[in-house]
Coordinates of C-alpha atoms and ligand atoms in Angstrom, one line a residue:
M12 CA 99.6 115.2 73.0
N13 CA 96.5 113.0 73.5
E14 CA 95.3 111.5 76.8
K15 CA 96.7 108.1 75.9
D16 CA 100.2 109.4 75.2
I17 CA 100.1 111.3 78.5
K18 CA 99.0 108.3 80.4
N19 CA 101.6 106.1 78.9
I20 CA 104.4 108.6 79.7
S21 CA 103.0 108.8 83.3
K22 CA 103.2 105.1 83.6
F23 CA 106.7 105.0 82.2
L24 CA 107.8 107.8 84.7
S25 CA 106.1 105.9 87.6
Y26 CA 108.0 102.8 86.6
V27 CA 111.5 104.4 86.3
L28 CA 111.1 106.9 89.2
R29 CA 109.5 104.5 91.7
H30 CA 110.5 101.0 90.9
S31 CA 113.2 100.4 88.3
P32 CA 115.5 103.3 87.3
E33 CA 118.1 100.8 86.2
T34 CA 116.0 99.7 83.3
I35 CA 117.1 102.8 81.5
H36 CA 120.4 103.2 83.5
L37 CA 119.0 106.2 85.3
N38 CA 120.5 107.5 88.5
L39 CA 118.3 108.6 91.4
D40 CA 119.9 110.3 94.4
K41 CA 119.0 109.1 97.9
N42 CA 116.0 111.4 98.0
G43 CA 114.6 109.9 94.8
W44 CA 115.5 112.8 92.5
A45 CA 116.5 112.2 88.8
I46 CA 118.2 114.9 86.7
V47 CA 115.6 115.8 84.1
D48 CA 118.2 116.1 81.2
E49 CA 119.5 112.7 82.1
L50 CA 116.0 111.2 82.3
I51 CA 115.2 112.6 78.8
E52 CA 118.4 111.4 77.3
K53 CA 118.2 107.9 78.8
A54 CA 114.5 107.5 78.2
N55 CA 115.0 108.3 74.5
K56 CA 118.0 106.1 74.2
N57 CA 116.1 103.2 75.8
R58 CA 112.8 104.0 74.3
N59 CA 110.0 101.3 74.2
E60 CA 106.9 101.2 72.1
F61 CA 104.8 102.5 74.9
H62 CA 105.9 106.1 74.9
K63 CA 106.8 108.9 72.6
E64 CA 110.1 110.6 72.4
L65 CA 110.4 112.8 75.5
D66 CA 111.5 116.4 75.8
F67 CA 111.2 118.9 78.7
E68 CA 107.9 120.3 77.4
I69 CA 106.3 116.8 77.3
I70 CA 107.5 115.9 80.8
S71 CA 106.2 119.3 82.1
Q72 CA 102.8 118.6 80.6
V73 CA 102.7 115.2 82.3
V74 CA 103.7 116.6 85.6
E75 CA 101.1 119.4 85.4
T76 CA 98.2 117.5 84.1
N77 CA 98.7 114.3 86.1
D78 CA 95.4 113.3 87.8
K79 CA 97.1 112.4 91.1
K80 CA 100.0 114.9 91.0
R81 CA 102.4 111.9 91.0
F82 CA 105.5 113.8 90.2
T83 CA 107.3 117.0 91.3
F84 CA 110.1 119.1 89.9
N85 CA 112.6 120.8 92.2
D86 CA 112.6 124.6 92.3
D87 CA 114.8 125.2 89.3
L88 CA 113.1 122.5 87.3
T89 CA 116.4 120.5 86.8
K90 CA 115.3 117.5 88.8
I91 CA 112.1 115.4 89.1
R92 CA 110.9 112.7 91.5
A93 CA 107.8 110.6 92.2
N94 CA 105.8 111.9 95.2
Q95 CA 105.0 108.5 96.6
G96 CA 104.6 104.8 95.7
H97 CA 108.2 103.8 95.6
S98 CA 109.3 100.2 96.0
I99 CA 113.0 101.2 95.9
T100 CA 114.4 102.8 99.0
V101 CA 114.3 106.6 98.9
D102 CA 114.1 109.2 101.6
L103 CA 111.3 111.6 100.7
E104 CA 112.2 113.8 103.7
L105 CA 108.7 113.7 105.0
Q106 CA 108.0 115.0 108.5
P107 CA 105.4 113.1 110.7
Q108 CA 102.0 114.9 110.6
T109 CA 98.8 114.4 112.5
P110 CA 96.3 112.7 110.1
P111 CA 92.5 113.1 110.1
D112 CA 90.8 110.9 112.8
E113 CA 89.9 108.3 110.2
L114 CA 91.5 107.3 106.9
Y115 CA 90.5 104.7 104.3
H116 CA 92.2 101.8 102.5
G117 CA 90.8 100.2 99.4
T118 CA 91.6 96.5 98.8
V119 CA 90.0 93.4 97.4
A120 CA 88.4 90.3 99.0
K121 CA 91.3 87.9 98.3
F122 CA 93.5 89.9 100.7
M123 CA 91.0 90.2 103.5
D124 CA 91.9 87.1 105.5
T125 CA 95.6 88.0 105.7
I126 CA 94.8 91.7 106.4
L127 CA 92.5 90.8 109.3
K128 CA 95.2 88.5 110.7
D129 CA 98.4 90.5 110.0
G130 CA 97.1 94.0 109.4
I131 CA 97.7 96.2 106.4
Q132 CA 101.4 95.8 105.4
K133 CA 103.4 97.8 103.0
M134 CA 104.0 94.8 100.8
S135 CA 106.4 95.8 98.0
R136 CA 106.2 99.6 98.6
Q137 CA 107.9 101.8 101.2
H138 CA 104.7 102.6 103.1
V139 CA 101.1 101.6 103.5
H140 CA 99.0 104.0 101.4
L141 CA 95.8 105.5 103.0
S142 CA 93.3 107.9 101.5
K143 CA 91.4 110.7 103.3
D144 CA 88.2 110.0 101.4
K145 CA 86.3 106.8 100.6
E146 CA 86.0 107.7 96.9
T147 CA 89.7 107.6 96.4
A148 CA 90.0 104.3 98.4
I149 CA 87.3 102.8 96.1
K150 CA 89.3 103.8 93.0
V151 CA 92.5 102.2 94.6
G152 CA 90.6 99.0 95.4
N153 CA 88.9 98.8 92.0
R154 CA 92.3 98.6 90.3
R155 CA 92.3 95.0 91.5
G156 CA 88.6 93.9 91.3
A157 CA 85.6 94.8 93.4
A158 CA 86.8 97.3 96.0
I159 CA 86.5 96.5 99.7
I160 CA 86.8 99.7 101.8
L161 CA 88.5 99.6 105.2
K162 CA 88.2 102.4 107.7
I163 CA 91.2 103.0 109.8
N164 CA 91.0 104.4 113.3
T165 CA 94.0 106.7 112.9
Y166 CA 92.9 108.7 116.0
Q167 CA 93.7 105.7 118.1
M168 CA 96.8 104.8 116.2
V169 CA 98.2 108.3 116.8
K170 CA 97.4 108.0 120.5
D171 CA 99.3 104.7 120.5
G172 CA 102.4 106.3 118.9
Y173 CA 102.1 105.3 115.3
L174 CA 103.6 107.9 112.9
F175 CA 101.9 109.2 109.7
Y176 CA 103.3 111.2 106.8
C177 CA 101.5 113.0 104.0
S178 CA 103.0 112.9 100.6
E179 CA 103.3 116.0 98.4
N180 CA 100.2 114.8 96.6
G181 CA 98.1 114.2 99.7
V182 CA 98.4 110.4 100.1
W183 CA 98.7 109.4 103.8
L184 CA 101.5 107.0 104.5
T185 CA 102.4 104.9 107.5
D186 CA 104.5 101.8 108.2
E187 CA 101.7 99.3 109.0
V188 CA 98.1 99.2 110.3
P189 CA 97.5 96.4 112.8
P190 CA 94.1 94.6 112.7
K191 CA 92.7 96.2 115.8
Y192 CA 92.5 99.6 114.0
I193 CA 90.7 98.2 110.9
Q194 CA 87.0 98.2 110.4
R195 CA 85.3 97.1 107.2
C196 CA 82.9 99.8 105.9
Ligands
HQG16 C1 97.2 94.5 100.0 C2 98.3 103.7 93.5 C3 97.7 90.6 101.9 C4 96.7 95.9 99.9 C5 97.1 103.8 94.4 C6 96.9 96.2 98.4 C7 97.7 104.0 95.8 C8 97.8 92.9 101.8 C9 98.1 95.3 98.0 C10 99.1 103.4 95.7 C11 98.2 93.0 103.1 C12 99.3 96.2 97.8 C13 99.2 102.2 96.6 C14 98.4 91.8 103.8 C15 98.1 95.0 102.3 N1 98.1 90.6 103.1 N2 97.5 91.7 101.1 N3 98.8 91.8 105.1 N4 98.4 94.3 103.4 N5 97.7 94.2 101.3 O1 99.7 98.7 95.0 O2 97.5 100.6 98.5 O3 98.1 105.2 90.9 O4 101.3 98.2 96.8 O5 95.4 96.0 100.3 O6 96.2 104.8 94.0 O7 96.8 99.2 96.5 O8 100.2 104.1 91.4 O9 99.2 99.3 97.4 O10 95.8 95.7 97.7 O11 97.8 105.3 96.2 O12 99.9 106.5 91.9 O13 98.3 94.4 99.1 O14 99.2 103.0 94.3 O15 98.8 104.9 93.2 O16 99.2 96.9 96.6 O17 98.2 101.2 96.2 P1 99.9 98.3 96.4 P2 97.8 100.1 97.2 P3 99.3 105.2 91.7

């Protein structure tokens, strides 16, 4: 498979496993897992022009080569789920963890007034997403225009009782970041 095919399948998997499983009549359990055989069958039955016919090998290749490790199989490879980024309600069974003293969030200028007034909110997703390095935050922000990087005082947030989680693929998650913990880099 070429890179473009892999990217298209990754986008398709993100869409059905994070946002809209009903588009292909796929069932996710409460922890966000889909049965791989069902995913393959329903993806192929409801195939669109953006991705090739799927089989287990192709999905494995996408899972293994994915730049952000967006997806995980369960131990016996019969189930698959997205590691983070859901807009549908799923319980990823993450335990609170102590984050590094500072984390970063990449955004764009048009959101800054509201962010400085209301803080960083989860918007349509289940959590606010934060990165441990500036480079990743720059990439996240650049998806929407010229990135603006915000440094988050997670040290103080932890002291003040906010909880943080780290996804399987190393993205830091929390419920909100109030303005007083945000500093523009
Ligand atoms: C902004 C990608 C107005 C926020 C990335 C962001 C990430 C506000 C946008 C993951 C706001 C939400 C998540 C407020 C936050 N007022 N705007 N109060 N609070 N915003 O896509 O963090 O490639 O839901 O700054 O790499 O951009 O898909 O979140 O610009 O890890 O795996 O509202 O998605 O991962 O956008 O990205 P998103 P995000 P994948």
